[in-house]
Short mmCIF file of C-alpha atoms and ligand atoms in Angstrom, two decimals:
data_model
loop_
_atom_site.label_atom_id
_atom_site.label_comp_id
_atom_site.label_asym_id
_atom_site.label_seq_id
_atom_site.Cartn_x
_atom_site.Cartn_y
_atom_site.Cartn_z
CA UNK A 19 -30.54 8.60 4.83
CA UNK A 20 -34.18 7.32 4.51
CA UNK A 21 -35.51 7.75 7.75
CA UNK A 22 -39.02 4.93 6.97
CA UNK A 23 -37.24 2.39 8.32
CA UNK A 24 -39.84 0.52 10.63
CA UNK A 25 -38.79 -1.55 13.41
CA UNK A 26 -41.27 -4.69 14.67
CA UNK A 27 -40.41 -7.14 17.56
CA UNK A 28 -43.06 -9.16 17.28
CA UNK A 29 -44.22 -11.76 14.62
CA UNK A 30 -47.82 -10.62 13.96
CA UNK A 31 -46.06 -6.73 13.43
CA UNK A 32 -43.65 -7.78 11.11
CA UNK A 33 -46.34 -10.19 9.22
CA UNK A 34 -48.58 -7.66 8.73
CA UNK A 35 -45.54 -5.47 7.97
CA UNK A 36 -44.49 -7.78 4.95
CA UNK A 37 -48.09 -8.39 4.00
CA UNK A 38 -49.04 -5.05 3.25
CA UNK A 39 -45.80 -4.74 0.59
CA UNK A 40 -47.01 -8.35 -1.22
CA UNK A 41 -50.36 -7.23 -1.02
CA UNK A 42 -48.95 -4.31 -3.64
CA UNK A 43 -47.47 -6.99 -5.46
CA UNK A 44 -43.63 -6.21 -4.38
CA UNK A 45 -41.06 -8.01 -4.09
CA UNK A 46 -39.29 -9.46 -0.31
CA UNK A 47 -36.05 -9.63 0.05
CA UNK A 48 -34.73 -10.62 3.64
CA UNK A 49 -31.08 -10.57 5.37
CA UNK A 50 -31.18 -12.76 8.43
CA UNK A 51 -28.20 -11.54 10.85
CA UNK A 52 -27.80 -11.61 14.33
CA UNK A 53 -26.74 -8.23 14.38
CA UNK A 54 -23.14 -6.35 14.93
CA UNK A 55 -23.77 -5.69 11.78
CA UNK A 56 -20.25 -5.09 9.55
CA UNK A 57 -19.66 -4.57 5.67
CA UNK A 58 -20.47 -8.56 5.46
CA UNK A 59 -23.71 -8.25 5.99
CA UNK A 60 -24.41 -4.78 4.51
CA UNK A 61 -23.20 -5.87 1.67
CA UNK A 62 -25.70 -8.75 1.87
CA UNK A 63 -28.47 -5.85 2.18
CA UNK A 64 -27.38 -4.33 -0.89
CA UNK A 65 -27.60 -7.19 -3.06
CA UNK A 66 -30.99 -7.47 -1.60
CA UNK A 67 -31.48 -3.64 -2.38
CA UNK A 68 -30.83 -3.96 -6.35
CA UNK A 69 -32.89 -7.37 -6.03
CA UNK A 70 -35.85 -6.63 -4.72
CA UNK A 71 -38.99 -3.77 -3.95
CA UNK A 72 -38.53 -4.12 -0.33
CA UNK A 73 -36.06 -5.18 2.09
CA UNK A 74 -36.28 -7.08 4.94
CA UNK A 75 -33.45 -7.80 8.10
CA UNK A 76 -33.66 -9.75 10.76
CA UNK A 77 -31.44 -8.96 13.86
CA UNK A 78 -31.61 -11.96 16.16
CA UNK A 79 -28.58 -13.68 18.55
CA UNK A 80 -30.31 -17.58 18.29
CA UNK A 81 -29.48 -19.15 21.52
CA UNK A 82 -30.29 -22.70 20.11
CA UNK A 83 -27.11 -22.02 17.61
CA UNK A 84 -24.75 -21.62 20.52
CA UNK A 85 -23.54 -24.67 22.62
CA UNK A 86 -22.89 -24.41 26.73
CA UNK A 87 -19.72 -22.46 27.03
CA UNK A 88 -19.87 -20.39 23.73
CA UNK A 89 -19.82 -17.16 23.54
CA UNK A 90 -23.94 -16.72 23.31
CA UNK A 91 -23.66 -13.80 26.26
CA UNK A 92 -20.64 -11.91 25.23
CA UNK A 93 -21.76 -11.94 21.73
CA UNK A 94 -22.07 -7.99 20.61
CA UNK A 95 -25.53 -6.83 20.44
CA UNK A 96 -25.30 -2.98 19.37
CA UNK A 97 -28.70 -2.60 18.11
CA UNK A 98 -28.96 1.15 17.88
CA UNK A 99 -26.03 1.38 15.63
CA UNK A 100 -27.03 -1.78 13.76
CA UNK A 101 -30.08 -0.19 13.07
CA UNK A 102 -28.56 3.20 12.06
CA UNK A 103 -26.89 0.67 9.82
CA UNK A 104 -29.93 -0.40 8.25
CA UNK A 105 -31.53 3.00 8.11
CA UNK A 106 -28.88 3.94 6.23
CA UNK A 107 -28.53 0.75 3.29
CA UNK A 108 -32.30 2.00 2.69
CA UNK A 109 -33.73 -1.48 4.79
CA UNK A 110 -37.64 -1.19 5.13
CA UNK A 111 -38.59 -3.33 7.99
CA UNK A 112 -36.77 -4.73 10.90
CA UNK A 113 -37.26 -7.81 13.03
CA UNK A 114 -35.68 -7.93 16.32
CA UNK A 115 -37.71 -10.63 18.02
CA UNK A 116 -36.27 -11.86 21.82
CA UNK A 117 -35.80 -15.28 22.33
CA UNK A 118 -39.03 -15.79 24.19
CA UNK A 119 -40.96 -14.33 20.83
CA UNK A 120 -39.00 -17.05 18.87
CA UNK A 121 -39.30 -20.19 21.69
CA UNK A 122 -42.59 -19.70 23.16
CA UNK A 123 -42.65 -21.91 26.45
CA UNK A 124 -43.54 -25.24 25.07
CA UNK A 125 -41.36 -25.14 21.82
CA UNK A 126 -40.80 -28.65 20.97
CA UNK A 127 -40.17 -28.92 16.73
CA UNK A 128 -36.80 -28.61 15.26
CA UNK A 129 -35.33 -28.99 12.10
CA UNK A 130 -32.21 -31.02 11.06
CA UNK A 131 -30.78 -31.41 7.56
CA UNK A 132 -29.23 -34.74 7.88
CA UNK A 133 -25.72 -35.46 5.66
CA UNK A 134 -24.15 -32.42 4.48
CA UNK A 135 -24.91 -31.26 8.08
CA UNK A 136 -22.35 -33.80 9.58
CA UNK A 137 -18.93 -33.30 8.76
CA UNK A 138 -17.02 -30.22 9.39
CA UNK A 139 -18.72 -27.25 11.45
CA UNK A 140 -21.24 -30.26 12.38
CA UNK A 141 -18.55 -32.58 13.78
CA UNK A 142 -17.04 -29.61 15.58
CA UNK A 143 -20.23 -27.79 16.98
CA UNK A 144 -22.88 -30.89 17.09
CA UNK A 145 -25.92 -29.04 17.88
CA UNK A 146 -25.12 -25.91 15.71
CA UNK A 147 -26.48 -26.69 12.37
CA UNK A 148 -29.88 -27.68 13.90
CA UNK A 149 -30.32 -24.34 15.72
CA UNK A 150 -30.09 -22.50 12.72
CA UNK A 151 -31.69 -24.18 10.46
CA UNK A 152 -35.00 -24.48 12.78
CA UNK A 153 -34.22 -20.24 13.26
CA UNK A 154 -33.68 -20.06 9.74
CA UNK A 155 -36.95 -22.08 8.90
CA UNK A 156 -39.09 -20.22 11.33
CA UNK A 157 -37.67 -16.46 10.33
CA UNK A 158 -38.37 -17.56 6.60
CA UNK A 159 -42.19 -19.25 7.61
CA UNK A 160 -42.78 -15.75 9.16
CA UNK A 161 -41.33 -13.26 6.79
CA UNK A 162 -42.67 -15.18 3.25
CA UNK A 163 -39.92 -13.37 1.65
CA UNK A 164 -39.42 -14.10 -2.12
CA UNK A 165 -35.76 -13.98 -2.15
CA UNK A 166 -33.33 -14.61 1.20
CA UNK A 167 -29.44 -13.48 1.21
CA UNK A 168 -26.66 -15.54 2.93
CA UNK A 169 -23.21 -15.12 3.02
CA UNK A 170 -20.60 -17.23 1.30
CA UNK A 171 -18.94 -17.16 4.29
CA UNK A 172 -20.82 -19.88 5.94
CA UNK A 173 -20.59 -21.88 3.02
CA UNK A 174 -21.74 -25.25 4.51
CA UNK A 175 -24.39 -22.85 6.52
CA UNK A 176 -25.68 -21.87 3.19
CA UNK A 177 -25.18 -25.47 1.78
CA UNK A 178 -27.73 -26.38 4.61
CA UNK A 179 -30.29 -23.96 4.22
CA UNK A 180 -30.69 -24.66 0.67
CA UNK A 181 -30.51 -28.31 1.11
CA UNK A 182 -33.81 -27.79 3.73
CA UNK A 183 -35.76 -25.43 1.38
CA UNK A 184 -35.11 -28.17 -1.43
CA UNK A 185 -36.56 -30.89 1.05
CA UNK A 186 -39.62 -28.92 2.48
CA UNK A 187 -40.71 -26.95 0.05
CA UNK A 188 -39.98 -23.51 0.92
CA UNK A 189 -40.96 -21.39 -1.90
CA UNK A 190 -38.52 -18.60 -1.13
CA UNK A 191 -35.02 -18.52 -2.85
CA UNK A 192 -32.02 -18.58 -1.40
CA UNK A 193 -28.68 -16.18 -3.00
CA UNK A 194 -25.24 -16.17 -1.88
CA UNK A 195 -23.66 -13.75 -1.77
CA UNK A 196 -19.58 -13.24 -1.96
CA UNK A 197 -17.64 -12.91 1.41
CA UNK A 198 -16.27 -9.32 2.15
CA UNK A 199 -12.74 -9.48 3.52
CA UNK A 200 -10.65 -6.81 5.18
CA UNK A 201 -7.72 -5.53 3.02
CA UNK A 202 -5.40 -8.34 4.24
CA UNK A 203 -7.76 -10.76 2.98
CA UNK A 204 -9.36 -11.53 6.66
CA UNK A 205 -12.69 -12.61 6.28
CA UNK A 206 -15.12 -9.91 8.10
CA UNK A 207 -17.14 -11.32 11.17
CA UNK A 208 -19.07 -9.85 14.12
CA UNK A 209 -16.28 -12.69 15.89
CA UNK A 210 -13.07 -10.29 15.00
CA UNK A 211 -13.95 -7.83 17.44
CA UNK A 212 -12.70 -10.43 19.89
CA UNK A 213 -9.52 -10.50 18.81
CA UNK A 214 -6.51 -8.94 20.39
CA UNK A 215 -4.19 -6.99 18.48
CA UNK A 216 -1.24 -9.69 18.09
CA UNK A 217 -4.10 -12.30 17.27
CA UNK A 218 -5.69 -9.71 14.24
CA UNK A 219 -2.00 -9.48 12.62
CA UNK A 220 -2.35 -13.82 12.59
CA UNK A 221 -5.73 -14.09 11.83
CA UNK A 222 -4.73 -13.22 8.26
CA UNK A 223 -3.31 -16.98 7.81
CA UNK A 224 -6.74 -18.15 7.73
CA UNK A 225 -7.11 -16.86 3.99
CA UNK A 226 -3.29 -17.34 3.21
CA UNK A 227 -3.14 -20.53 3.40
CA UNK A 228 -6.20 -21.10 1.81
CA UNK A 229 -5.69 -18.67 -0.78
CA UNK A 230 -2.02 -20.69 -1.61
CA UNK A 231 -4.12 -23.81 -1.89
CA UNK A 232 -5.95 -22.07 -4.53
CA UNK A 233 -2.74 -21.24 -6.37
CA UNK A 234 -1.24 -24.67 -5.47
CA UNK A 235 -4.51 -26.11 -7.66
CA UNK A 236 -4.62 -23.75 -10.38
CA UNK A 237 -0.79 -24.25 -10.94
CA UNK A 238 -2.04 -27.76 -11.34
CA UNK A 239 -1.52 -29.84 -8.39
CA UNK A 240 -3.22 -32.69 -8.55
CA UNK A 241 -2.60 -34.45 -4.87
CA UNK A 242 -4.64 -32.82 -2.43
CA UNK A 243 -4.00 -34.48 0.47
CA UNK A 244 -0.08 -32.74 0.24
CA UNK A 245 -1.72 -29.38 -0.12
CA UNK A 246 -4.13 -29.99 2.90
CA UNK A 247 -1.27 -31.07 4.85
CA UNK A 248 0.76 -27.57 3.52
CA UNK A 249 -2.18 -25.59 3.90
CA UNK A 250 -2.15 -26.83 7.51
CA UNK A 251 1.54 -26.47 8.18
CA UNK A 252 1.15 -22.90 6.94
CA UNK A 253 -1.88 -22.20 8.75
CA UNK A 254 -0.79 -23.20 12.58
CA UNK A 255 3.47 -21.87 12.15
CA UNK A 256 4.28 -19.38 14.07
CA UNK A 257 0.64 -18.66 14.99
CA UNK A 258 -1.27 -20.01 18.03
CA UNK A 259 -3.80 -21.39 15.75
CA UNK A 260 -5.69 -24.43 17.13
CA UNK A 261 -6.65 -26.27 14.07
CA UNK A 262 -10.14 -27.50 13.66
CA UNK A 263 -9.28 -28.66 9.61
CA UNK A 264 -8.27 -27.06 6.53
CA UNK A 265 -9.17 -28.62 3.55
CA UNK A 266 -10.47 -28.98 0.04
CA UNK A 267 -13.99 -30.62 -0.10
CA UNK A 268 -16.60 -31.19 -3.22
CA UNK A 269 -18.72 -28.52 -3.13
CA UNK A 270 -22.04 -30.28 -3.28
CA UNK A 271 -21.15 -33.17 -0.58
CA UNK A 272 -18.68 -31.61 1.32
CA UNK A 273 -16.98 -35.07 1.08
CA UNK A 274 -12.85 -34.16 1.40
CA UNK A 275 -11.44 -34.93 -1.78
CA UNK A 276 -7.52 -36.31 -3.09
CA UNK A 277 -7.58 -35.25 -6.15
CA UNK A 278 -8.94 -32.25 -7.95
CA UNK A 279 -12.94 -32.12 -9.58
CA UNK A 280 -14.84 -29.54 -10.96
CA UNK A 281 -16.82 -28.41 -7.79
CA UNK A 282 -14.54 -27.55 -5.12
CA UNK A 283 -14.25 -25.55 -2.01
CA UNK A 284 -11.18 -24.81 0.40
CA UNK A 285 -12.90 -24.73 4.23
CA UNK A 286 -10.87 -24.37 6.99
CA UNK A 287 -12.04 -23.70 10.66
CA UNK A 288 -9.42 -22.33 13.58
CA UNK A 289 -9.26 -21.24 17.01
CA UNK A 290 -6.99 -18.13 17.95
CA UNK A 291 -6.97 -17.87 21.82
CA UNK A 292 -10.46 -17.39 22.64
CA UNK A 293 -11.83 -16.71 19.29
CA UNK A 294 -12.98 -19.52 16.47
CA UNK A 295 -12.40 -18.25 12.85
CA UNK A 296 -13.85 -20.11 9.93
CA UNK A 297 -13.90 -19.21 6.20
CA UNK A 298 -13.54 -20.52 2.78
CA UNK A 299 -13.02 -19.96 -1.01
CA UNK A 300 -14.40 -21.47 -3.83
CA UNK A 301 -11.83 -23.33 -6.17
CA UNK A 302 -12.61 -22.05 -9.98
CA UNK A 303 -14.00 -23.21 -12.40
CA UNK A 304 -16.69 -23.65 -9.16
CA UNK A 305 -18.44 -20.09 -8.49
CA UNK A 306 -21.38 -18.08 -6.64
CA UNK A 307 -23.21 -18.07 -9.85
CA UNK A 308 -23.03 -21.99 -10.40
CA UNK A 309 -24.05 -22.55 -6.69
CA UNK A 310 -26.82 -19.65 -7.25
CA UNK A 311 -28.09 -21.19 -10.71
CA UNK A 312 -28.48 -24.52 -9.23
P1 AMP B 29 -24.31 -13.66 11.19
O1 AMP B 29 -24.80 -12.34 11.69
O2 AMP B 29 -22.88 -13.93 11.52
O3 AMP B 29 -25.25 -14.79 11.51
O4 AMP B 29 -24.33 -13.54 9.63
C1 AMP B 29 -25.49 -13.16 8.93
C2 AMP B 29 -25.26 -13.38 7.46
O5 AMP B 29 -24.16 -12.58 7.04
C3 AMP B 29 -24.91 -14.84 7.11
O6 AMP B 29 -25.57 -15.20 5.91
C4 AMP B 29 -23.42 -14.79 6.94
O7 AMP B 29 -22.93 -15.78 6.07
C5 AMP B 29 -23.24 -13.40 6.33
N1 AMP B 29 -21.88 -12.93 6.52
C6 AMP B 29 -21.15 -12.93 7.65
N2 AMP B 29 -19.90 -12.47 7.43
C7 AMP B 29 -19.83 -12.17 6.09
C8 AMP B 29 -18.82 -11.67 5.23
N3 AMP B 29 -17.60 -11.38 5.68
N4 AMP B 29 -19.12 -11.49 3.93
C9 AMP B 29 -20.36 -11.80 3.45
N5 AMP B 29 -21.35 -12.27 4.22
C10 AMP B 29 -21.11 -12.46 5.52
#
């Protein structure tokens, strides 16, 4: 275990952190997370380990992500362990800023990436997208990384964040990384812990169905709109599933699609009790390193 790993909370630490690395001409590699950390987002650090000199995390709950009546208090924030965590995938510096470090009194600027940040997540959770991509924006302005990691997992998330580097400029690059699943296929997320015992052995129906849309397409089915409706009926039977959609989408315009192309994504987004599941799978011949070459 490399014990070095340094911990700032405030942005001038964690600048002058970063700056001393560049200054020896390494390379920055950051995670963003908001902590509660699970093999998702380690394995996010060790893509970011292999990548780069030094590696950055950022361990931050945004409150401008969450809307009234979320789950922005309950939300786990174990930091000791998370940091343990990072201490032990070899992570160099740590941000933890609080919300105050992040929105001074008088914050007024925010970021929105308009189109791709509409349907979908955006219909469902309007004032999501633009919480994290002004976080997003402001953790990359203050950590001048050279390479950032996101998760496949929030695929229209990641979608997003590359759209608004594209648009502004921002000279650091984004990867995505593949989503880490549980042995049943469940998608991992900080969310799961929520979940009570009967709803775990249903959550698995979330990649089921979308993984039998896959195999629907590659056993060449061309009418989507009778798989969506499948993957759907599959999805919510004999579950408690609230449906938010499930469907195939291009993968550049996230426009939903009725017959088959070559860039294509399966999204789906569900609500189990108390707890809102979302994940995702990219229809082949689409892949991580098409979306990463772009
Ligand atoms: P979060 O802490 O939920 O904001 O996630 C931080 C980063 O980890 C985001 O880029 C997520 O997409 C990524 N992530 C979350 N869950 C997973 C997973 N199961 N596999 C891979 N990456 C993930």
């Amino acid at each position: 275990m490399d014990s070095s790993l340094k911990v700032a909370s405030t942005i001038a630490e964690i600048r002058a952190l970063v700056q001393s690395c560049r200054a020896e001409g390494k390379q920055v590699g950051v995670v963003p997370t908001m902590g509660a950390l699970h093999e998702g987002h380690l394995s996010l650090m060790r893509a970011a380990r292999t990548r780069c000199d030094v590696l950055v995390s950022t361990i931050f709950v945004n409150p401008t992500q969450f809307a009234p009546g979320e789950d922005f208090e309950k939300y786990p924030r174990p930091l000791d362990h998370d940091l343990d965590l990072c201490r032990s995938e070899g992570v160099d510096l740590v941000f933890t800023p609080t919300p105050d470090i992040m929105y001074p009194a008088g914050h007024q600027t925010h970021v929105e990436v308009e189109g791709i940040s509409q349907p979908w997540e955006g219909a469902h959770r309007p004032s999501h997208f633009r919480g994290v991509t002004t976080v997003v924006l402001k953790l990359l302005n203050i950590v001048l990384a050279d390479v950032a990691f996101f998760g496949q997992k929030d695929y229209q998330q990641q979608l997003l964040i590359r759209q608004m580097c594209r648009d502004l400029d921002v000279p650091t690059r984004i990867e995505t990384c593949e989503t880490i699943r549980e042995e049943d296929g469940l998608a991992l997320s900080s969310r799961n812990a929520y979940l009570s015992a009967e709803e775990r052995t249903q959550a698995v129906k979330l990649s089921t169905a979308l993984q039998w849309g896959l195999e629907e397409i590659a056993g060449g089915v061309q009418d989507l709109s009778q798989i969506r409706q499948e993957m759907s009926q599959r999805l919510t039977a004999e579950t408690e599933f609230v449906l938010d959609y499930i469907t195939i989408v291009d993968a550049w315009s996230l426009e939903e699609l009725e017959s088959p192309r070559d860039h294509m994504v399966a999204i789906a987004a569900a609500t189990l009790g108390s707890t809102r599941l979302i994940d995702n799978m990219l229809i082949p011949p689409f892949s991580l390193q098409t979306l990463n070459d772009r």
